[in-house]
Amino acid sequence: MSGTITLTMIKPDAWREGHGGAILDRIIKAGFIVRAMKLVHLTPGQAGQFYAVHKGKPFYESLVKYMSSGPIVAAILEKDNSVADFRKFIGATNPAQAAEGTIRRQFGKSLESNAVHGSDSDENAVIESNFFFNRTEWV
Ligand code: CMP
């Protein structure tokens, strides 16, 4: 491996509405290498486990319901400085505050329905990658 990893998800409505291909195209053209990828429909229990760090926050229950409302694409991406670069690339959590040209500005609709997820640290990138993938599923 020649860079660090980050974990992304294309969220349910972005996928359902057909933006998955355009989002992946932008991610790849921005220089992120896909090391693993899968289409998965999380159960509420799995979504709750993934976002366990937010348990107790006012938006947690709604987030869990939303993230288990349909299929998502989960992917491990590799690049130098991947966590920070990907967060810059996708834009602020709230699409209304995301910079022009970012994924969330283009495809996000609201704070919850913000098109994509990106890990917030190298440590969480590993934890989140292990949530979705066995090491044998990486290429
Ligand atoms: P994500 O980067 O996937 O991490 C947690 C998610 O919670 C976040 O994107 C948002 O989609 C969602 N969310 C909903 N409300 C809030 C909020 N008030 N603050 C932060 N995240 C929120």
Coordinates of C-alpha atoms and ligand atoms in Angstrom, one line a residue:
M1 CA 0.0 0.0 0.0
S2 CA 1.4 3.4 -1.0
G3 CA -1.0 5.7 0.8
T4 CA -3.5 5.8 3.7
I5 CA -7.0 4.6 3.6
T6 CA -10.4 6.1 4.2
L7 CA -13.9 4.6 4.2
T8 CA -16.7 6.0 2.2
M9 CA -20.4 5.2 1.8
I10 CA -22.7 6.4 -0.9
K11 CA -25.9 6.9 1.1
P12 CA -29.3 5.4 0.4
D13 CA -31.0 8.2 -1.5
A14 CA -28.0 9.1 -3.5
W15 CA -27.7 5.5 -4.7
R16 CA -31.5 5.1 -5.2
E17 CA -31.7 8.2 -7.3
G18 CA -28.9 7.0 -9.6
H19 CA -26.0 9.2 -8.6
G20 CA -23.7 6.3 -7.6
G21 CA -21.9 6.2 -11.0
A22 CA -21.3 9.9 -11.1
I23 CA -20.0 10.0 -7.6
L24 CA -17.7 7.0 -8.1
D25 CA -16.4 8.6 -11.4
R26 CA -15.6 11.8 -9.5
I27 CA -13.9 9.9 -6.7
I28 CA -11.7 7.9 -9.1
K29 CA -10.8 10.9 -11.2
A30 CA -9.8 12.8 -8.1
G31 CA -7.0 10.1 -7.5
F32 CA -8.6 7.9 -4.9
I33 CA -7.8 4.2 -5.6
V34 CA -10.7 1.8 -4.8
R35 CA -9.2 -1.1 -2.7
A36 CA -12.6 -2.7 -1.8
M37 CA -16.2 -2.0 -2.7
K38 CA -19.6 -3.5 -2.1
L39 CA -23.3 -2.8 -2.4
V40 CA -25.0 -3.6 0.9
H41 CA -28.4 -3.0 2.6
L42 CA -27.6 -2.4 6.3
T43 CA -30.1 -3.6 9.0
P44 CA -31.0 -0.9 11.6
G45 CA -28.8 -2.8 14.0
Q46 CA -25.8 -2.7 11.7
A47 CA -26.4 1.0 10.9
G48 CA -26.6 1.7 14.7
Q49 CA -23.3 -0.2 15.2
F50 CA -21.6 1.8 12.5
Y51 CA -22.7 5.1 13.9
A52 CA -22.4 4.0 17.6
V53 CA -20.2 7.0 18.3
H54 CA -23.2 9.2 17.8
K55 CA -25.5 7.2 20.1
G56 CA -27.5 9.5 22.4
K57 CA -27.3 12.5 20.0
P58 CA -30.6 14.0 18.9
F59 CA -30.1 12.9 15.3
Y60 CA -29.0 9.3 16.0
E61 CA -32.3 7.4 15.7
S62 CA -33.2 9.2 12.5
L63 CA -29.7 8.6 11.1
V64 CA -30.0 4.9 11.8
K65 CA -33.4 4.7 10.1
Y66 CA -32.2 6.6 7.1
M67 CA -29.0 4.6 6.7
S68 CA -30.9 1.3 6.8
S69 CA -33.6 2.6 4.4
G70 CA -32.0 1.1 1.2
P71 CA -28.8 -0.1 -0.3
I72 CA -25.6 1.8 0.1
V73 CA -22.2 1.4 -1.6
A74 CA -19.3 1.1 0.9
A75 CA -15.7 1.4 -0.3
I76 CA -12.2 1.6 1.0
L77 CA -10.2 4.3 -0.8
E78 CA -6.5 4.7 -0.8
K79 CA -4.5 7.9 -1.4
D80 CA -1.8 9.9 0.3
N81 CA -3.4 11.9 3.1
S82 CA -6.7 10.2 2.1
V83 CA -8.8 11.1 5.2
A84 CA -8.2 14.9 5.0
D85 CA -8.1 15.0 1.2
F86 CA -11.4 13.1 1.0
R87 CA -13.1 15.2 3.5
K88 CA -12.1 18.3 1.6
F89 CA -13.2 16.7 -1.6
I90 CA -16.7 15.8 -0.3
G91 CA -17.2 19.1 1.5
A92 CA -18.8 20.1 4.8
T93 CA -21.2 17.7 6.6
N94 CA -24.1 20.1 5.9
P95 CA -24.5 20.4 2.1
A96 CA -25.7 24.0 2.5
Q97 CA -22.3 24.9 3.8
A98 CA -20.2 22.7 1.5
A99 CA -17.9 24.5 -0.9
E100 CA -18.8 24.8 -4.6
G101 CA -17.6 21.8 -6.6
T102 CA -17.7 19.3 -3.7
I103 CA -19.7 16.1 -3.8
R104 CA -22.0 17.1 -1.0
R105 CA -22.7 20.5 -2.6
Q106 CA -23.6 18.7 -5.8
F107 CA -25.6 15.7 -4.5
G108 CA -26.5 16.4 -0.9
K109 CA -29.9 17.5 0.2
S110 CA -29.7 18.0 3.9
L111 CA -27.5 17.5 7.0
E112 CA -28.7 13.9 7.2
S113 CA -29.1 13.2 3.5
N114 CA -25.7 14.4 2.6
A115 CA -24.9 11.9 -0.2
V116 CA -21.6 10.4 1.1
H117 CA -19.7 9.5 4.3
G118 CA -16.0 10.0 4.8
S119 CA -13.9 8.7 7.8
D120 CA -12.9 11.5 10.2
S121 CA -9.5 10.0 11.3
D122 CA -7.0 7.3 10.2
E123 CA -7.9 5.3 13.3
N124 CA -11.7 5.4 12.4
A125 CA -10.9 4.6 8.8
V126 CA -9.4 1.3 9.9
I127 CA -12.3 0.6 12.3
E128 CA -14.9 1.5 9.6
S129 CA -13.1 -0.5 6.9
N130 CA -13.1 -3.6 9.2
F131 CA -16.8 -3.1 9.8
F132 CA -17.5 -3.7 6.1
F133 CA -14.7 -5.8 4.8
N134 CA -12.5 -8.8 5.6
R135 CA -8.9 -8.2 4.8
T136 CA -9.3 -11.0 2.1
E137 CA -11.7 -8.7 0.2
W138 CA -9.2 -6.0 -0.4
V139 CA -7.3 -5.9 -3.7
Ligands
CMP1 P1 -21.5 11.4 8.3 O1 -20.2 12.0 7.8 O2 -21.9 10.1 7.6 O3 -21.4 11.2 9.8 C1 -22.5 11.2 10.7 C2 -23.8 11.7 10.0 O4 -24.8 12.1 10.8 C3 -23.5 12.9 9.2 O5 -22.7 12.5 8.1 C4 -24.8 13.4 8.8 O6 -25.4 12.7 7.7 C5 -25.7 12.9 10.0 N1 -26.1 14.1 10.8 C6 -27.5 14.4 11.0 N2 -27.6 15.4 11.8 C7 -26.3 15.8 12.2 C8 -25.8 16.9 13.0 N3 -26.6 17.7 13.6 N4 -24.5 16.9 13.1 C9 -23.6 16.1 12.5 N5 -24.1 15.0 11.7 C10 -25.4 14.9 11.5

